[in-house]
Each structure stands twice: as structure tokens, then as C-alpha cells.
Coordinates of C-alpha atoms in Angstrom, one line a residue:
Chain X
X1 CA -37.5 312.0 -55.0
X2 CA -38.0 312.9 -51.3
X3 CA -40.0 316.6 -53.0
X4 CA -42.0 314.4 -54.9
X5 CA -42.8 312.0 -51.9
X6 CA -43.8 314.4 -49.5
X7 CA -45.7 315.6 -52.2
X8 CA -47.7 312.8 -52.7
X9 CA -47.5 312.2 -48.6
X10 CA -49.6 315.6 -48.5
X11 CA -51.7 315.4 -51.2
X12 CA -53.1 311.5 -50.1
X13 CA -53.4 313.2 -46.5
X14 CA -55.4 316.0 -47.5
X15 CA -57.6 313.1 -49.4
X16 CA -58.3 310.8 -46.4
X17 CA -59.1 314.6 -44.6
X18 CA -61.4 315.4 -46.9
X19 CA -62.7 311.5 -47.1
X20 CA -63.0 311.5 -42.9
X21 CA -64.9 315.2 -43.4
X22 CA -67.1 313.5 -45.8
X23 CA -68.4 310.7 -43.7
X24 CA -68.9 312.7 -40.6
X25 CA -70.9 315.2 -42.3
X26 CA -72.7 312.1 -43.8
X27 CA -72.9 311.0 -39.8
X28 CA -74.4 314.4 -38.8
X29 CA -77.1 314.6 -41.7
X30 CA -78.1 310.9 -40.8
X31 CA -78.9 312.2 -37.3
X32 CA -81.2 315.0 -38.8
X33 CA -84.2 313.8 -37.6
X34 CA -83.2 313.5 -33.6
X35 CA -81.6 316.4 -34.1
X36 CA -84.5 318.6 -35.6
X37 CA -86.9 316.9 -33.0
X38 CA -84.7 318.9 -30.4
X39 CA -85.5 322.6 -31.8
X40 CA -84.6 323.8 -28.4
X41 CA -81.1 322.7 -29.0
X42 CA -81.1 324.2 -32.0
X43 CA -82.9 327.3 -31.0
X44 CA -80.2 328.2 -28.2
X45 CA -77.5 326.9 -31.2
X46 CA -79.0 329.7 -33.3
X47 CA -78.6 332.1 -30.8
X48 CA -74.8 332.0 -30.7
X49 CA -74.5 331.6 -34.3
X50 CA -76.9 333.8 -35.7
X51 CA -78.7 336.3 -33.3
X52 CA -74.8 337.4 -31.9
X53 CA -73.9 338.2 -35.1
X54 CA -76.1 340.9 -35.8
X55 CA -74.5 343.2 -34.9
X56 CA -71.5 343.0 -36.7
X57 CA -73.5 342.0 -39.6
X58 CA -75.4 344.8 -39.9
X59 CA -72.2 347.9 -39.1
X60 CA -70.1 346.0 -41.5
X61 CA -73.4 345.8 -43.6
X62 CA -74.0 349.7 -44.1
X63 CA -70.5 350.8 -44.4
X64 CA -70.3 348.3 -47.2
X65 CA -73.4 349.9 -48.8
X66 CA -72.1 353.6 -47.8
X67 CA -69.0 353.2 -49.5
X68 CA -70.4 351.6 -52.9
X69 CA -72.8 354.4 -52.8
X70 CA -69.7 356.9 -52.6
X71 CA -67.7 355.1 -54.9
X72 CA -69.3 353.6 -57.4
X73 CA -71.5 357.5 -57.9
X74 CA -67.3 359.3 -58.6
X75 CA -66.9 356.2 -61.6
X76 CA -70.6 356.8 -62.9
X77 CA -70.7 360.5 -62.7
X78 CA -67.6 359.9 -65.0
X79 CA -70.5 358.7 -67.7
X80 CA -73.8 360.7 -66.7
X81 CA -74.8 357.9 -65.2
X82 CA -75.2 358.7 -61.5
X83 CA -78.9 357.4 -61.5
X84 CA -78.0 353.9 -62.2
X85 CA -76.4 354.5 -59.1
X86 CA -79.0 352.1 -57.2
X87 CA -79.2 349.4 -59.9
X88 CA -75.2 349.4 -59.0
X89 CA -75.1 349.3 -55.7
X90 CA -78.2 346.7 -55.0
X91 CA -76.6 344.3 -58.0
X92 CA -73.2 344.4 -56.3
X93 CA -75.1 343.3 -52.8
X94 CA -77.2 341.3 -53.9
X95 CA -75.1 338.9 -56.3
X96 CA -71.7 339.5 -55.1
X97 CA -70.4 341.0 -51.2
X98 CA -74.4 340.2 -49.5
X99 CA -73.5 336.6 -49.7
X100 CA -69.6 336.4 -49.8
X101 CA -68.8 339.1 -47.1
X102 CA -71.9 338.2 -44.7
X103 CA -70.0 334.5 -44.9
X104 CA -66.3 335.6 -44.5
X105 CA -68.0 337.6 -41.2
X106 CA -69.7 334.1 -40.3
X107 CA -66.4 332.3 -41.0
X108 CA -64.5 334.7 -37.9
X109 CA -67.2 335.4 -35.6
X110 CA -69.6 332.0 -35.2
X111 CA -67.6 329.4 -37.5
X112 CA -63.9 330.2 -35.2
X113 CA -66.6 330.1 -32.1
X114 CA -67.8 326.9 -33.2
X115 CA -64.6 325.3 -33.4
X116 CA -62.8 326.5 -30.2
X117 CA -66.4 325.4 -28.3
X118 CA -66.3 321.5 -29.2
X119 CA -62.6 321.7 -29.7
X120 CA -62.7 322.0 -25.9
X121 CA -64.9 320.1 -25.9
X122 CA -63.1 317.1 -26.8
X123 CA -60.0 318.6 -24.8
X124 CA -61.7 318.3 -22.1
X125 CA -63.1 315.2 -22.6
X126 CA -66.7 316.3 -22.5
X127 CA -67.6 314.5 -25.8
X128 CA -66.0 311.3 -24.6
X129 CA -67.9 311.3 -21.6
X130 CA -71.5 311.8 -22.9
X131 CA -69.8 308.8 -25.7
X132 CA -70.1 307.0 -22.0
X133 CA -73.5 308.2 -20.9
X134 CA -74.8 306.3 -23.8
X135 CA -75.2 309.7 -25.7
X136 CA -74.3 310.3 -29.3
X137 CA -72.4 313.8 -29.7
X138 CA -72.7 313.8 -32.6
X139 CA -76.2 314.5 -32.8
X140 CA -76.1 316.4 -29.1
X141 CA -73.3 318.7 -30.1
X142 CA -72.5 318.7 -33.5
X143 CA -76.3 318.6 -34.9
X144 CA -77.8 321.6 -33.6
X145 CA -74.4 323.3 -34.2
X146 CA -74.5 322.5 -37.9
X147 CA -77.8 323.5 -38.4
X148 CA -78.5 326.5 -36.7
X149 CA -75.2 327.8 -38.9
X150 CA -76.6 326.3 -41.6
X151 CA -80.5 328.5 -41.3
X152 CA -78.6 331.5 -40.0
X153 CA -76.5 332.4 -42.8
X154 CA -79.0 332.8 -45.2
X155 CA -80.4 335.2 -42.8
X156 CA -77.5 337.1 -42.4
X157 CA -77.8 337.5 -46.1
X158 CA -80.5 339.2 -46.0
X159 CA -80.0 342.0 -43.5
X160 CA -76.5 343.0 -44.7
X161 CA -77.8 343.3 -48.4
X162 CA -80.8 344.9 -47.0
X163 CA -78.3 347.1 -44.6
X164 CA -76.4 347.9 -47.6
X165 CA -78.6 348.9 -50.2
X166 CA -80.4 351.6 -47.2
X167 CA -76.2 352.8 -47.1
X168 CA -75.9 353.0 -50.8
X169 CA -79.3 354.9 -50.6
X170 CA -78.5 357.1 -47.7
X171 CA -75.2 358.2 -49.3
X172 CA -76.3 358.3 -52.4
X173 CA -79.7 360.3 -52.2
X174 CA -79.1 361.8 -49.0
X175 CA -75.0 363.2 -48.8
X176 CA -75.0 363.5 -53.0
X177 CA -78.2 364.4 -53.4
X178 CA -79.0 362.2 -56.6
X179 CA -82.6 362.1 -57.8
X180 CA -84.8 359.4 -55.3
X181 CA -87.1 358.3 -57.8
X182 CA -84.7 357.7 -60.6
X183 CA -82.8 356.1 -57.8
X184 CA -85.2 352.9 -56.6
X185 CA -86.2 352.9 -60.1
X186 CA -83.5 351.5 -62.3
X187 CA -83.0 349.0 -59.1
X188 CA -85.9 347.9 -59.9
X189 CA -85.6 348.0 -63.1
X190 CA -82.8 346.3 -63.6
X191 CA -82.8 344.0 -60.1
X192 CA -84.2 340.4 -61.4
X193 CA -86.4 338.5 -58.2
X194 CA -85.1 334.4 -59.5
X195 CA -82.2 336.0 -61.2
X196 CA -80.4 337.6 -58.8
X197 CA -81.6 337.8 -56.0
X198 CA -83.0 334.1 -55.4
X199 CA -79.4 333.3 -56.7
X200 CA -77.8 335.0 -53.8
X201 CA -80.0 333.7 -52.0
X202 CA -79.4 329.9 -52.9
X203 CA -75.1 331.3 -52.6
X204 CA -75.8 332.0 -48.9
X205 CA -77.3 328.5 -48.3
X206 CA -74.2 326.9 -50.2
X207 CA -71.9 329.1 -47.9
X208 CA -73.9 328.6 -44.7
X209 CA -73.6 324.9 -45.4
X210 CA -69.4 325.1 -46.6
X211 CA -68.4 327.2 -43.4
X212 CA -70.1 325.4 -40.9
X213 CA -69.4 322.1 -41.6
X214 CA -66.4 323.3 -41.5
X215 CA -66.1 324.4 -38.9
X216 CA -68.0 322.0 -36.8
X217 CA -65.5 320.1 -38.9
X218 CA -62.4 321.2 -37.7
X219 CA -63.7 321.3 -33.8
X220 CA -64.4 317.5 -33.4
X221 CA -60.9 316.8 -35.5
X222 CA -59.0 318.6 -33.0
X223 CA -55.9 317.2 -31.8
X224 CA -56.9 317.5 -27.9
X225 CA -54.2 320.1 -26.3
X226 CA -54.8 324.2 -26.1
X227 CA -52.4 324.2 -29.0
X228 CA -54.6 321.7 -31.5
X229 CA -57.8 323.6 -31.0
X230 CA -56.3 326.7 -31.3
X231 CA -54.4 326.2 -34.1
X232 CA -58.1 324.2 -35.6
X233 CA -59.8 327.5 -35.0
X234 CA -57.0 329.3 -37.2
X235 CA -58.0 326.6 -40.0
X236 CA -61.6 327.1 -39.8
X237 CA -61.3 330.6 -40.7
X238 CA -59.0 330.2 -43.1
X239 CA -60.1 327.6 -45.0
X240 CA -64.1 328.3 -44.6
X241 CA -63.3 332.1 -46.0
X242 CA -60.9 329.9 -49.4
X243 CA -64.1 328.0 -49.5
X244 CA -66.6 330.9 -49.8
X245 CA -64.2 332.7 -52.5
X246 CA -63.5 329.3 -54.4
X247 CA -67.3 328.5 -54.4
X248 CA -68.3 331.8 -54.7
X249 CA -66.3 331.8 -58.3
X250 CA -67.8 328.3 -59.5
X251 CA -71.1 329.3 -58.1
X252 CA -71.3 332.7 -60.3
X253 CA -70.0 331.2 -63.2
X254 CA -72.2 328.8 -63.3
X255 CA -75.6 331.2 -62.3
X256 CA -74.8 333.9 -64.2
X257 CA -72.5 332.5 -66.6
X258 CA -74.4 332.3 -70.0
X259 CA -76.3 335.2 -71.4
Chain T
X1 CA -76.7 331.4 -19.9
X2 CA -79.3 333.8 -21.2
X3 CA -82.9 332.6 -20.0
X4 CA -84.6 330.0 -22.2
X5 CA -87.6 332.5 -23.0
X6 CA -85.6 335.7 -23.5
X7 CA -83.0 333.8 -26.0
X8 CA -86.3 332.2 -27.7
X9 CA -87.3 335.8 -28.2
X10 CA -84.3 337.0 -29.7
X11 CA -84.0 333.9 -32.2
X12 CA -87.2 334.5 -33.0
X13 CA -86.6 338.3 -33.6
X14 CA -83.9 337.5 -35.6
X15 CA -86.0 335.2 -37.7
X16 CA -87.6 337.9 -38.3
X17 CA -85.8 340.7 -39.2
X18 CA -84.1 337.7 -41.7
X19 CA -87.3 336.8 -43.7
X20 CA -88.1 340.9 -43.5
X21 CA -84.8 342.4 -45.2
X22 CA -85.9 339.0 -47.4
X23 CA -89.2 340.6 -48.5
X24 CA -87.5 344.1 -48.5
X25 CA -85.3 343.3 -51.2
X26 CA -87.9 341.3 -53.1
X27 CA -90.4 344.4 -53.5
X28 CA -88.4 347.7 -53.2
X29 CA -85.6 346.6 -54.5
X30 CA -86.0 343.3 -56.7
X31 CA -89.1 343.8 -59.7
X32 CA -91.4 341.6 -57.7
X33 CA -94.3 343.3 -58.3
X34 CA -93.1 344.6 -61.9
X35 CA -94.7 343.0 -64.9
X36 CA -95.6 339.7 -64.8
X37 CA -94.2 337.8 -67.9
X38 CA -95.3 334.0 -66.9
X39 CA -98.6 334.9 -68.0
X40 CA -98.6 336.6 -71.1
X41 CA -98.1 335.2 -74.7
X42 CA -95.0 335.1 -77.2
X43 CA -94.3 336.8 -80.6
X44 CA -92.0 336.3 -83.0
X45 CA -89.8 339.1 -84.4
X46 CA -87.4 338.3 -87.3
X47 CA -85.2 341.4 -87.5
X48 CA -82.3 341.9 -90.5
X49 CA -79.5 343.0 -87.4
X50 CA -80.4 343.5 -84.2
X51 CA -77.8 345.4 -82.5
X52 CA -77.3 344.8 -78.9
X53 CA -80.5 343.7 -77.9
X54 CA -79.8 341.4 -75.4
X55 CA -82.9 338.7 -73.4
X56 CA -84.5 340.3 -71.0
X57 CA -84.4 343.7 -73.0
X58 CA -87.7 345.4 -72.4
X59 CA -90.5 345.7 -74.8
X60 CA -92.9 348.3 -74.5
X61 CA -95.6 350.1 -76.4
X62 CA -95.5 354.4 -76.3
X63 CA -93.1 354.3 -73.8
X64 CA -95.1 351.5 -71.4
X65 CA -93.2 347.9 -70.6
X66 CA -95.7 345.7 -71.3
X67 CA -93.0 342.8 -71.7
X68 CA -89.7 341.4 -72.1
X69 CA -87.3 339.8 -74.6
X70 CA -87.8 336.0 -73.9
X71 CA -85.0 334.6 -76.9
X72 CA -82.5 335.5 -79.2
X73 CA -81.7 332.9 -82.5
X74 CA -80.9 332.9 -86.0
X75 CA -83.3 331.2 -88.5
X76 CA -81.9 329.5 -91.7
X77 CA -82.0 332.9 -93.8
X78 CA -79.4 334.6 -91.2
X79 CA -82.2 336.9 -90.2
X80 CA -82.8 337.5 -86.3
X81 CA -85.6 336.1 -84.6
X82 CA -86.1 337.8 -81.0
X83 CA -88.9 335.7 -78.9
X84 CA -90.6 338.7 -77.1
X85 CA -92.6 337.7 -73.8
X86 CA -95.6 340.1 -73.4
X87 CA -98.2 340.2 -70.4
X88 CA -101.7 339.7 -71.5
X89 CA -103.0 342.7 -68.9
X90 CA -102.3 345.2 -71.1
X91 CA -104.8 343.7 -73.6
X92 CA -104.2 342.2 -77.3
X93 CA -102.5 343.7 -80.4
X94 CA -103.6 344.6 -83.9
X95 CA -101.9 342.2 -86.4
X96 CA -100.2 345.3 -88.1
X97 CA -98.3 345.3 -85.0
X98 CA -94.7 347.3 -86.1
X99 CA -91.7 346.7 -84.0
X100 CA -87.9 348.9 -83.7
X101 CA -85.6 348.1 -82.4
X102 CA -84.0 351.8 -80.4
X103 CA -81.4 352.9 -77.7
X104 CA -82.2 354.0 -74.6
X105 CA -80.7 357.6 -74.4
X106 CA -77.5 357.8 -76.8
X107 CA -75.0 354.5 -74.9
X108 CA -78.4 352.9 -72.8
X109 CA -79.2 349.8 -73.8
X110 CA -81.4 348.7 -76.1
X111 CA -85.4 347.9 -75.9
X112 CA -88.0 346.8 -78.6
X113 CA -90.8 349.2 -79.3
X114 CA -93.7 348.3 -80.3
X115 CA -95.9 350.6 -82.7
X116 CA -99.7 349.6 -82.9
X117 CA -101.5 349.5 -86.3
X118 CA -105.1 349.8 -86.9
X119 CA -105.7 346.3 -88.2
X120 CA -109.3 344.5 -86.8
X121 CA -107.3 341.4 -86.6
X122 CA -104.9 340.8 -83.2
X123 CA -101.9 339.2 -82.8
X124 CA -101.9 335.9 -81.3
X125 CA -99.9 333.6 -79.3
X126 CA -96.7 332.4 -81.4
X127 CA -97.3 335.0 -84.2
X128 CA -94.7 336.7 -86.2
X129 CA -94.4 340.7 -87.2
X130 CA -93.5 341.4 -89.9
X131 CA -93.0 345.4 -89.8
X132 CA -89.9 345.7 -87.6
X133 CA -86.8 348.6 -88.5
X134 CA -83.4 346.9 -87.9
X135 CA -81.4 348.6 -84.5
X136 CA -79.5 351.9 -85.2
X137 CA -76.0 351.2 -86.0
X138 CA -73.5 354.6 -85.1
X139 CA -70.7 352.8 -87.0
X140 CA -72.8 352.3 -90.5
X141 CA -75.3 355.0 -90.3
X142 CA -71.2 357.2 -90.2
X143 CA -69.9 355.6 -93.0
X144 CA -72.8 356.6 -95.1
X145 CA -73.2 359.9 -94.3
X146 CA -69.1 360.5 -94.9
X147 CA -69.9 358.5 -98.5
X148 CA -72.8 360.5 -99.3
X149 CA -70.7 363.8 -98.6
X150 CA -68.2 362.3 -100.8
X151 CA -70.2 361.5 -103.5
X152 CA -71.9 365.3 -103.1
X153 CA -68.6 366.7 -103.6
X154 CA -67.4 364.9 -106.9
X155 CA -71.3 365.7 -108.7
X156 CA -70.3 369.6 -108.0

């Protein structure tokens, strides 16, 4: 009996938290106009969230592309289909790996920083101080960070994918010696702009929305102690990554499901 | 704190890099510059059997890609009807154009090859191709071959 009761309590607490997060998001979105009018705040946050994440995106994209090139070649050469290497690399990156891995890195690099920053602001009562001065922390602190994340994520995913394709080319054509013309022409034959590239961009938008939402909410909702901030940061990375992977499955089945 | 000008410059560079990456994906990786079938016309082709033909498979004339398969469905007599999207830039095909489903390579994907005839009249939007040849099905060919072999040895 006690077990069932605690299960019920757990479910109710989750649902309540989801409701809190949704109301919080609505409040942030309600301040969209004010936040976008003070665009220099968004730009400053885009530096923190986007520009500083570029390096890890570049390096991981390059290596993911290079590994895809190597692994793809070993498998494809069994079937005498090395010429499809470019297609394999490009399709895996544009459809899945680009948006997903970029979003996971984004959650780890930028999401955790957002949560920690907002959480510490709350713990040191800066947010309460703003309210005292009749400044709404949702539009002054949270909204610029949210929009910076929303705008940065698709750009980061595009950079990741492009660098990954280049990495695959580096290994496939440069190292292994797949024919350069076939590599590109098979790729261009098989990759569709709307179905593959645009769907990847839509995915990265959704991931950017969800990860940044989780990050700013966890920061804003943190227990204002050092332990609370550390827990909130962990939750951002864990829940953000899980949300990305789960949503990816749903989006993929919606986008590529029917033939 | 980074100075404001530097910061704006960095963010600007970041946005340019992102847009550039997207453009590279669209033009170099994707086929945005490829055959434009949105400004084309559609034909229908009726086949007994379409084999492994899929939506989006290429349509070629003499090996040159001129369009793609838009849809595949079945009519009331259980014939497979493939809707073909053909780009306008390659002129009009004669009325007695034949369509056959071929395979690229031994195990490659299947595509529709059109063979223009010599008719004066041309195909218009929505017309149906009547001269068609079904997909090559390996299992059928093997069983036919074995059957004719067996029949041949019996006759001796």
C-alpha cells in the first residue's frame, strides 16, 4: 500500500513540475517582445551559449565524420559499395547525428552553464533584488538566455553537420582513396533538401527549444543553496539529454515514418 | 566581460558560419541545384509489377535524369500505377514513349527508364504511358529458366 502511495506521490509531483515548467515557459514567451527589443542582451548571451560552444562542436563534428567515414568504408566495402560512402556519411549526419549529437553537446556545454548561472543568481538573491527594483527577471535574465539558445542551436547543428561531412570526405577520399567524383555525386543524388536537410534543421530547432527550456527552468526553479544549484545543473544535463533522445525518436518516426 | 564590439563581431561571425554551413549543406551535400521537378508535368505509367520501385526513384531518358517517381498506387484491376514527375526543361516526350523498370547495377535501386518513340504527337500533363515493361524479378527468371531446362531434358 505504501509503495503504491509513494508511486502516486511521485507521479503527482512530476505532473505538477511539468505544469510549473509550462507556466514558466508561457511567462517567458509572453515577454518575447520586450526581450527581442533589447536585442543586445540576446547577443551577449549568444556569445556565451553559441560562440563558446563552437569549438567543441567543430572538434566533435570532425571526429564523428571521420569515424563514420572509416566505419562506413569497412562495412560498405564488403558489398562493393564504397562509392556510397558519401551518401552514408551525409545522410547519417543530416538526419540524425548532426542535430542529436550537437544537442547533447549543447546540453552539456551550454545548458549546464545556463542553469548554474541562473541558479547562482537566485541563490545570491540577485533575482529577488531585481524584483525589488521592479525589474522582471523573466524578461531581463531568462528570456535573453532562452532566445540565445533557441537561435544558436540550429546554427551549431548546421556547423556540426558540415564539418562532419568534411571529416568523412577527409578520411574517405583523402585517406582511403574513394573516388572523389563518386563520393559527391552519390551524395547529391541521395540527399534531398526538403526531406533530409530541412527536417534536420527542424529537429535542431525543437532540440534547442527543449534543452534551453529545461536549462533555464531548472536554474530558475533551483533550491537556492550550493547543493541545490549543483543538483539543478545535473538535472539539466540528464533530463536535457534524455528529452533530446526521446524526442528524436518521435520526430524521426513522424518525419521518415511513412514511405 | 568581453568588450561589446568584440562580442558583436564574434556573434556575427558565428551566425555567418552557421548560415554558411547550412548553405554548404543545401548546395554541396543536397541536390537543391538538381533537377527541378516542381515546375514540370506528371505522367502515369501502368505496370503489371513494379518490383522494388520506390517513391522518389529517378526517371531517366538515355541515362539522363529528367524527373522522379511522385507516387505509387494501385487501380481497380490490380495494376500498379506509378505517377511520374517530369521536369519541363527537357522538352516534350512523344506519345509512344515506352517505360521500363530497370535496376542500377546488380543489387542497386530500381529506376524508370523512358524510351522515346517516333510519334509526332507529344504527351501532355496527366497522360498515361501504355507501352510499359515490368520490373525484372530474379526469382521468376530463375524458376522459368529451371522449368524450361527440365522441359528441354524431358523432350530428349
